[in-house]
XYZ file of N, CA and C in Angstrom:
561
model
N 13.863 -53.921 10.249
C 14.753 -52.938 10.060
C 14.279 -51.834 11.235
N 14.814 -51.394 11.875
C 14.899 -50.564 13.348
C 14.612 -49.092 12.690
N 13.742 -48.343 13.031
C 13.611 -46.735 12.662
C 14.056 -46.086 13.927
N 14.440 -45.301 13.571
C 15.146 -43.909 14.159
C 13.947 -43.135 14.706
N 14.080 -42.694 15.980
C 13.009 -41.573 16.537
C 13.867 -40.646 16.342
N 12.779 -39.547 15.776
C 13.645 -38.236 15.423
C 13.689 -37.599 16.254
N 14.898 -36.761 16.782
C 14.862 -35.719 18.026
C 14.178 -34.552 17.606
N 13.348 -34.143 18.551
C 12.631 -33.000 18.449
C 13.757 -31.770 18.573
N 13.516 -30.691 17.708
C 14.358 -29.518 17.559
C 13.685 -28.597 18.474
N 14.147 -27.527 19.193
C 13.451 -26.343 20.212
C 12.448 -25.908 19.010
N 12.829 -25.882 17.755
C 11.698 -24.999 17.083
C 10.487 -25.598 17.085
N 10.437 -27.162 17.057
C 9.434 -28.076 16.717
C 8.646 -28.040 18.189
N 9.323 -28.287 19.088
C 9.164 -28.398 20.440
C 8.261 -26.903 20.613
N 8.806 -25.724 20.708
C 8.419 -24.401 20.899
C 6.864 -24.599 20.153
N 6.558 -24.807 18.814
C 5.523 -24.570 17.932
C 4.498 -25.671 18.807
N 4.979 -26.809 19.073
C 3.932 -27.806 19.375
C 3.296 -27.101 21.055
N 4.050 -26.494 21.842
C 4.104 -26.080 23.230
C 3.221 -24.519 22.929
N 3.192 -23.783 21.728
C 2.724 -22.730 21.682
C 0.976 -22.387 21.646
N 0.705 -21.631 22.633
C -0.980 -21.837 22.773
C -1.484 -21.074 21.259
N -2.787 -21.749 21.197
C -3.559 -21.659 20.345
C -4.584 -20.714 20.875
N -5.014 -19.687 20.394
C -6.353 -18.642 20.569
C -7.276 -18.851 19.719
N -8.686 -19.336 20.304
C -9.692 -19.472 19.397
C -10.024 -18.371 18.878
N -9.971 -16.958 19.442
C -10.451 -15.654 19.232
C -9.603 -14.867 18.026
N -8.316 -15.424 17.758
C -7.395 -14.704 17.041
C -7.448 -15.585 15.674
N -7.778 -14.782 14.537
C -7.685 -15.327 13.243
C -6.065 -14.972 12.386
N -5.776 -15.593 11.604
C -4.268 -15.855 11.313
C -4.690 -14.518 10.102
N -3.961 -13.669 10.038
C -3.680 -12.627 9.157
C -2.445 -12.811 8.469
N -2.391 -12.048 7.035
C -1.313 -12.055 6.201
C -0.662 -10.634 6.755
N 0.439 -9.733 6.508
C 0.860 -8.858 7.197
C -0.140 -7.599 6.333
N -0.375 -6.880 7.514
C -1.275 -5.588 7.122
C -0.725 -4.308 7.586
N -0.678 -3.637 6.909
C -0.045 -2.236 7.053
C -0.656 -1.245 7.884
N -0.167 -0.631 8.612
C -0.439 0.147 9.655
C -0.245 1.769 9.234
N -1.094 2.549 8.922
C -0.825 3.797 8.513
C -1.011 4.844 9.462
N 0.235 5.327 9.791
C 0.188 6.727 11.246
C -0.386 7.764 10.309
N -1.590 8.527 10.803
C -1.812 9.775 10.183
C -2.066 10.805 11.681
N -1.844 11.910 11.284
C -1.802 13.109 12.560
C -3.664 12.929 13.035
N -4.501 13.077 12.294
C -5.656 13.257 13.093
C -7.097 12.795 11.478
N -6.416 12.351 10.600
C -7.146 11.891 9.363
C -7.463 10.322 8.977
N -7.282 9.874 10.215
C -7.351 8.212 9.945
C -8.629 7.837 9.209
N -9.698 8.259 9.597
C -11.331 7.754 9.182
C -11.314 8.569 7.921
N -10.947 9.879 7.639
C -11.093 10.496 6.658
C -10.194 9.645 5.244
N -8.912 9.208 5.594
C -8.089 8.938 4.690
C -8.975 7.480 4.282
N -9.276 6.523 5.245
C -9.635 5.399 4.949
C -11.177 5.414 3.968
N -11.784 6.642 4.227
C -12.954 6.473 3.534
C -12.708 7.262 2.020
N -11.730 7.902 1.765
C -11.062 8.596 0.563
C -10.576 7.294 -0.137
N -9.869 6.387 0.336
C -9.206 5.177 -0.273
C -10.198 3.929 -0.821
N -11.265 3.606 0.171
C -11.978 3.330 0.058
C -12.980 3.397 -1.578
N -13.200 4.842 -1.559
C -14.075 5.672 -2.442
C -13.370 5.227 -3.892
N -11.926 4.939 -4.040
C -11.174 5.186 -5.047
C -11.171 3.755 -5.388
N -10.740 2.645 -4.642
C -10.603 1.514 -5.040
C -12.183 0.473 -5.057
N -12.027 -0.235 -6.373
C -13.477 -0.685 -6.443
C -13.695 -1.990 -5.494
N -12.978 -2.820 -5.299
C -13.049 -3.904 -4.491
C -12.730 -3.373 -2.881
N -13.668 -2.695 -2.141
C -13.045 -2.172 -1.281
C -13.960 -2.079 -0.022
N -13.758 -1.994 1.107
C -14.706 -1.670 1.967
C -14.263 -1.211 3.426
N -15.098 -0.522 3.943
C -14.713 0.248 5.450
C -14.769 -0.990 6.513
N -14.038 -1.011 7.369
C -14.128 -1.904 8.769
C -14.316 -1.212 9.970
N -14.051 -1.895 10.884
C -14.315 -1.294 12.162
C -13.403 0.298 12.321
N -14.154 0.872 13.557
C -13.571 2.258 13.870
C -13.558 2.301 15.299
N -12.191 2.302 15.976
C -12.051 2.420 17.287
C -12.008 3.806 17.808
N -12.020 4.120 19.138
C -12.000 5.242 19.566
C -11.008 5.200 20.751
N -10.601 6.490 20.969
C -9.646 6.554 22.228
C -10.380 6.643 23.662
N -10.103 5.937 24.694
C -10.656 6.001 25.767
C -10.671 7.221 26.637
N -11.085 7.307 27.739
C -10.714 8.452 28.875
C -9.299 8.232 29.325
N -9.007 6.821 29.518
C -7.927 6.527 30.201
C -6.456 6.459 29.030
N -5.406 6.722 29.931
C -4.052 7.185 29.079
C -3.922 8.401 28.224
N -4.512 9.125 28.549
C -4.529 10.410 27.802
C -3.308 11.286 28.237
N -2.612 11.010 29.351
C -1.540 11.409 29.892
C -0.137 11.042 28.806
N -0.688 9.775 28.205
C 0.480 9.099 27.125
C 0.246 9.562 25.725
N -1.247 9.198 25.403
C -1.156 9.604 23.953
C -1.908 11.069 23.582
N -2.270 11.352 24.467
C -2.880 13.004 24.444
C -3.973 13.157 23.411
N -4.647 12.106 23.482
C -5.961 12.416 22.624
C -7.098 12.419 23.628
N -8.114 13.320 22.781
C -9.359 13.453 23.579
C -10.385 12.235 23.473
N -10.842 11.743 24.776
C -11.633 10.397 24.892
C -12.908 10.532 23.706
N -12.828 9.729 23.068
C -14.022 9.723 21.801
C -13.195 9.753 20.683
N -12.404 10.365 20.342
C -11.766 10.796 19.402
C -11.240 9.680 18.484
N -11.659 9.357 17.122
C -11.118 8.302 16.019
C -9.826 7.731 16.480
N -9.563 6.623 17.124
C -7.990 6.026 17.027
C -7.638 5.343 16.120
N -8.304 4.461 15.409
C -8.285 3.768 14.286
C -9.359 3.544 13.427
N -8.968 3.037 12.139
C -10.267 2.811 10.933
C -9.436 1.750 10.334
N -10.177 0.498 10.360
C -9.908 -0.385 9.633
C -10.682 -0.209 8.281
N -9.960 -0.632 7.053
C -10.271 -0.758 5.662
C -9.664 -1.596 4.756
N -10.309 -2.248 3.837
C -9.836 -2.966 2.841
C -9.736 -2.869 1.515
N -8.588 -2.552 0.845
C -8.626 -2.092 -0.593
C -8.273 -3.188 -1.449
N -9.101 -3.777 -2.448
C -8.619 -4.990 -3.230
C -7.986 -5.919 -2.475
N -8.824 -6.433 -1.345
C -8.492 -7.612 -0.443
C -7.391 -7.179 0.393
N -6.686 -6.312 0.391
C -5.606 -5.939 1.344
C -6.143 -5.269 2.385
N -5.787 -5.803 3.643
C -6.474 -4.983 5.047
C -5.452 -4.278 5.397
N -5.996 -2.834 5.768
C -5.011 -1.754 6.113
C -5.594 -1.200 7.392
N -4.853 -0.712 8.521
C -5.286 0.107 9.327
C -4.574 1.542 9.458
N -5.501 2.782 9.737
C -5.338 3.914 9.862
C -5.213 4.247 11.313
N -4.234 4.637 11.836
C -3.982 5.456 13.084
C -4.157 6.969 13.307
N -4.638 7.673 14.170
C -4.686 8.994 14.460
C -3.729 8.954 15.693
N -2.224 9.153 15.446
C -1.344 9.341 16.228
C -0.794 10.400 16.549
N -1.241 11.263 15.932
C -0.758 12.657 16.261
C 0.301 12.946 15.025
N 0.933 14.272 15.382
C 2.161 14.714 14.269
C 3.192 14.229 14.430
N 3.594 13.294 15.409
C 4.905 13.071 15.422
C 5.553 12.458 14.219
N 4.855 11.476 13.395
C 5.643 10.929 12.240
C 4.875 11.107 11.137
N 5.709 11.147 9.998
C 5.164 11.521 8.699
C 5.629 10.527 7.659
N 4.602 10.392 6.626
C 4.973 9.644 5.687
C 6.241 10.277 4.671
N 6.778 9.067 4.137
C 8.158 9.481 3.119
C 8.132 8.330 2.102
N 8.701 8.803 0.988
C 8.781 8.215 -0.200
C 9.649 6.489 0.137
N 10.156 6.366 1.379
C 10.736 5.247 1.597
C 9.822 3.980 1.647
N 8.619 4.437 1.749
C 7.510 2.893 1.674
C 6.415 3.691 0.534
N 5.906 2.805 -0.123
C 5.045 3.282 -1.380
C 4.175 2.158 -1.375
N 2.863 2.141 -2.230
C 1.942 1.200 -2.102
C 1.892 1.057 -3.764
N 2.229 -0.357 -4.639
C 2.117 -0.462 -5.767
C 0.453 -0.722 -6.324
N -0.082 0.217 -7.283
C -1.078 -0.349 -8.079
C -0.780 -0.809 -9.497
N -1.288 -2.016 -9.712
C -0.790 -2.720 -11.145
C -1.980 -2.415 -11.579
N -1.817 -1.820 -12.994
C -3.086 -1.474 -13.857
C -3.048 -2.188 -14.899
N -4.030 -2.780 -15.675
C -4.346 -3.741 -16.897
C -4.023 -2.546 -17.913
N -4.715 -1.770 -18.071
C -4.304 -0.506 -19.222
C -4.429 0.552 -19.024
N -4.256 1.473 -20.008
C -4.152 3.223 -19.747
C -5.355 3.781 -19.216
N -6.491 3.287 -19.253
C -7.620 3.710 -18.856
C -7.720 3.681 -17.249
N -6.990 2.386 -16.642
C -7.424 2.131 -15.627
C -6.074 2.912 -14.821
N -4.959 3.124 -15.295
C -3.741 3.928 -14.840
C -4.243 5.459 -14.864
N -4.805 5.774 -15.700
C -5.281 7.354 -15.970
C -6.210 7.433 -14.661
N -7.176 6.516 -14.293
C -8.153 6.787 -13.080
C -7.483 6.532 -12.037
N -6.345 5.839 -11.558
C -5.965 5.839 -10.311
C -4.994 7.305 -10.107
N -4.491 7.202 -11.245
C -3.303 8.387 -11.295
C -3.959 10.006 -10.858
N -5.394 9.976 -11.403
C -6.203 11.063 -11.061
C -6.962 10.990 -9.767
N -7.343 10.192 -9.683
C -7.820 9.606 -8.093
C -6.825 10.040 -6.815
N -5.686 9.123 -7.170
C -4.671 9.145 -6.033
C -3.911 10.567 -6.028
N -3.848 11.173 -6.952
C -3.004 12.453 -7.163
C -3.703 13.635 -6.878
N -5.068 13.754 -6.917
C -5.899 14.751 -6.685
C -5.252 15.357 -5.023
N -5.023 16.498 -5.276
C -4.503 17.452 -3.963
C -3.269 16.908 -3.161
N -2.692 16.091 -4.235
C -1.414 15.598 -3.651
C 0.046 16.475 -4.183
N 0.995 16.451 -3.933
C 2.083 17.043 -4.160
C 2.462 17.091 -5.791
N 2.426 17.865 -6.932
C 2.778 17.565 -8.049
C 4.153 17.485 -8.331
N 4.682 18.042 -7.477
C 6.374 18.094 -7.639
C 7.039 16.704 -7.176
N 6.153 15.938 -6.719
C 6.581 14.454 -6.164
C 6.336 13.639 -7.233
N 5.556 13.519 -8.305
C 5.317 13.155 -9.263
C 6.436 12.603 -10.154
N 7.075 11.470 -10.552
C 7.898 11.111 -11.211
C 8.026 9.377 -11.433
N 8.293 9.133 -12.677
C 8.302 7.677 -13.121
C 7.218 6.671 -12.265
N 5.723 7.187 -12.665
C 4.732 6.532 -12.035
C 4.419 6.601 -10.440
N 5.273 7.509 -9.975
C 4.986 7.707 -8.223
C 4.271 8.888 -8.429
N 3.428 9.145 -7.031
C 2.833 10.051 -6.993
C 2.762 10.144 -5.331
N 2.513 11.278 -4.976
C 2.069 11.456 -3.314
C 0.539 11.921 -3.386
N -0.402 11.407 -2.470
C -1.805 11.664 -2.510
C -1.841 12.868 -1.620
N -3.057 13.351 -1.092
C -2.829 14.409 -0.703
C -2.796 14.353 1.071
N -2.601 13.221 1.759
C -2.150 12.770 2.917
C -0.465 12.385 2.957
N 0.071 12.685 1.828
C 1.472 12.295 1.846
C 1.944 10.956 1.878
N 0.884 10.131 1.111
C 1.333 8.912 1.141
C 1.977 8.873 -0.479
N 2.969 7.912 -0.590
C 3.568 7.606 -1.850
C 2.727 6.511 -2.513
N 2.137 6.266 -3.827
C 2.034 5.190 -4.684
C 2.574 5.115 -5.860
N 2.867 3.818 -6.301
C 3.329 3.848 -7.635
C 2.512 3.376 -8.482
N 1.859 4.062 -9.765
C 1.073 3.614 -10.373
C 1.509 3.151 -11.828
N 1.440 1.743 -11.807
C 2.232 1.210 -12.817
C 1.627 0.055 -14.024
N 1.444 0.183 -15.180
C 1.056 -1.063 -15.762
C 1.463 -2.394 -15.696
N 0.708 -3.500 -15.626
C 1.212 -4.714 -15.307
C 2.467 -5.101 -16.062
N 2.414 -4.966 -17.351
C 3.484 -5.040 -18.450
C 4.874 -4.684 -18.310
N 4.661 -3.537 -17.283
C 5.814 -3.055 -16.650
C 7.081 -4.114 -16.176
N 6.489 -5.029 -15.776
C 7.145 -6.174 -14.876
C 7.858 -7.116 -15.806
N 7.269 -7.020 -17.054
C 7.569 -8.040 -18.161
C 8.915 -7.294 -18.803
N 8.574 -5.980 -19.102
C 9.653 -5.335 -19.437
C 11.145 -5.331 -18.606
N 10.656 -5.251 -17.578
C 11.772 -4.639 -16.415
C 12.528 -5.624 -16.039
N 12.084 -6.894 -16.401
C 12.898 -8.021 -15.947
C 13.178 -9.101 -17.554
N 13.136 -8.305 -18.268
C 13.653 -9.014 -19.573
C 15.281 -8.577 -19.940
N 15.435 -9.265 -20.669
C 17.117 -9.338 -21.196
C 17.205 -8.351 -22.369
N 18.498 -7.708 -22.436
C 18.299 -6.863 -23.566
C 18.120 -5.515 -23.498
N 18.182 -4.796 -24.981
C 18.128 -3.403 -25.116
C 16.775 -3.030 -24.984
N 15.562 -3.825 -25.057
C 14.403 -3.426 -24.763
C 14.190 -2.728 -23.329
N 14.774 -3.500 -22.266
C 14.428 -3.241 -20.897
C 15.172 -1.795 -20.812
N 16.280 -1.418 -21.470
C 17.108 -0.477 -20.965
C 16.061 0.853 -21.759
N 15.833 0.603 -23.040
C 15.080 1.289 -23.747
C 13.755 1.733 -22.771
N 13.119 0.670 -22.561
C 11.656 1.273 -21.948
C 12.103 1.698 -20.420
N 13.186 1.540 -19.917
C 13.595 2.340 -18.532
C 13.822 3.854 -18.772
N 14.609 3.810 -19.724
C 14.996 5.507 -20.447
C 13.571 5.979 -20.408
N 12.732 5.309 -21.104
C 11.577 6.144 -21.443
C 10.968 6.430 -20.111
N 10.967 5.572 -19.009
C 9.873 5.710 -17.623
C 10.754 6.897 -17.131
N 11.981 7.201 -17.207
C 12.751 8.235 -16.567
C 12.264 9.442 -16.868
N 11.866 9.899 -17.916
C 11.635 10.922 -18.327
C 9.924 11.293 -18.008
N 9.019 10.423 -17.808
C 7.814 10.387 -17.558
C 7.051 10.561 -15.885
N 6.337 11.477 -16.160
C 5.671 11.480 -14.716
C 4.652 10.179 -14.506
N 3.358 10.548 -15.134
C 2.444 9.591 -15.079
C 2.849 8.497 -16.579
N 3.081 7.236 -16.028
C 3.542 6.385 -16.974
C 2.190 6.219 -18.400
N 2.838 6.107 -19.674
C 2.115 5.967 -20.909
C 2.423 4.966 -21.152
N 1.712 3.880 -21.380
C 1.798 2.456 -21.915
C 2.230 2.413 -23.112
N 1.831 3.095 -23.951
C 1.821 2.937 -25.608
C 3.463 3.394 -25.562
N 3.849 4.496 -24.970
C 5.217 4.943 -25.233
C 6.335 3.854 -24.479
N 5.707 3.116 -23.622
C 6.725 2.375 -22.899
C 6.759 1.136 -23.651
N 5.623 0.590 -24.442
C 5.920 -0.266 -25.401
C 6.378 0.032 -26.434
N 6.383 0.962 -27.214
C 7.426 1.759 -28.067
C 8.896 1.538 -27.704
N 8.819 2.174 -26.698
C 10.272 2.022 -26.338
C 10.831 0.563 -26.745
N 10.133 -0.149 -25.770
C 10.660 -1.190 -25.529
C 10.784 -2.134 -26.810
N 10.116 -2.031 -27.704
C 10.286 -2.733 -29.173
C 10.993 -1.968 -30.077
N 11.812 -0.782 -29.712
C 12.542 0.030 -30.449
C 12.186 0.811 -31.451
N 10.780 1.194 -31.359
C 9.789 1.986 -32.554
C 10.061 3.478 -31.984
């Protein structure tokens, strides 16, 4: 029986020809957070809150390019940090861009004690008016969702339990797991 030769597609051909750099490691998608001038301060703040976290490298602006970036030589340019295994980069980019609620980070919590911990630590110094339905803004203006792990099960279930839990959540600032579970069960 004759075998057919598989014609190479442009995708496979390109993949075979793509150079591989030995100095580059593959990374998952990693958020870059633009700060005015608080990149290192914010990175250290977040690392102090999350238990499985660490600081990484700090880079500084060079003397070249000041006519473009406008930053003095030696000022912190970036701060790498890891929170619960997720790598982040904080950038001191100047006052041009601000955080908004259109992007937030979810912190999934096992129980009310853990939820209360993250709510208090991340909400400290933030805007209390931005607290709604488990969302908060921290002191740098970054939005966080502090949610119980059980919330996913509640929100993906069929029937009236999901609607009751959702209605209860809409009236909360910080989420109350026991109240959400009572609403879900109809009690």
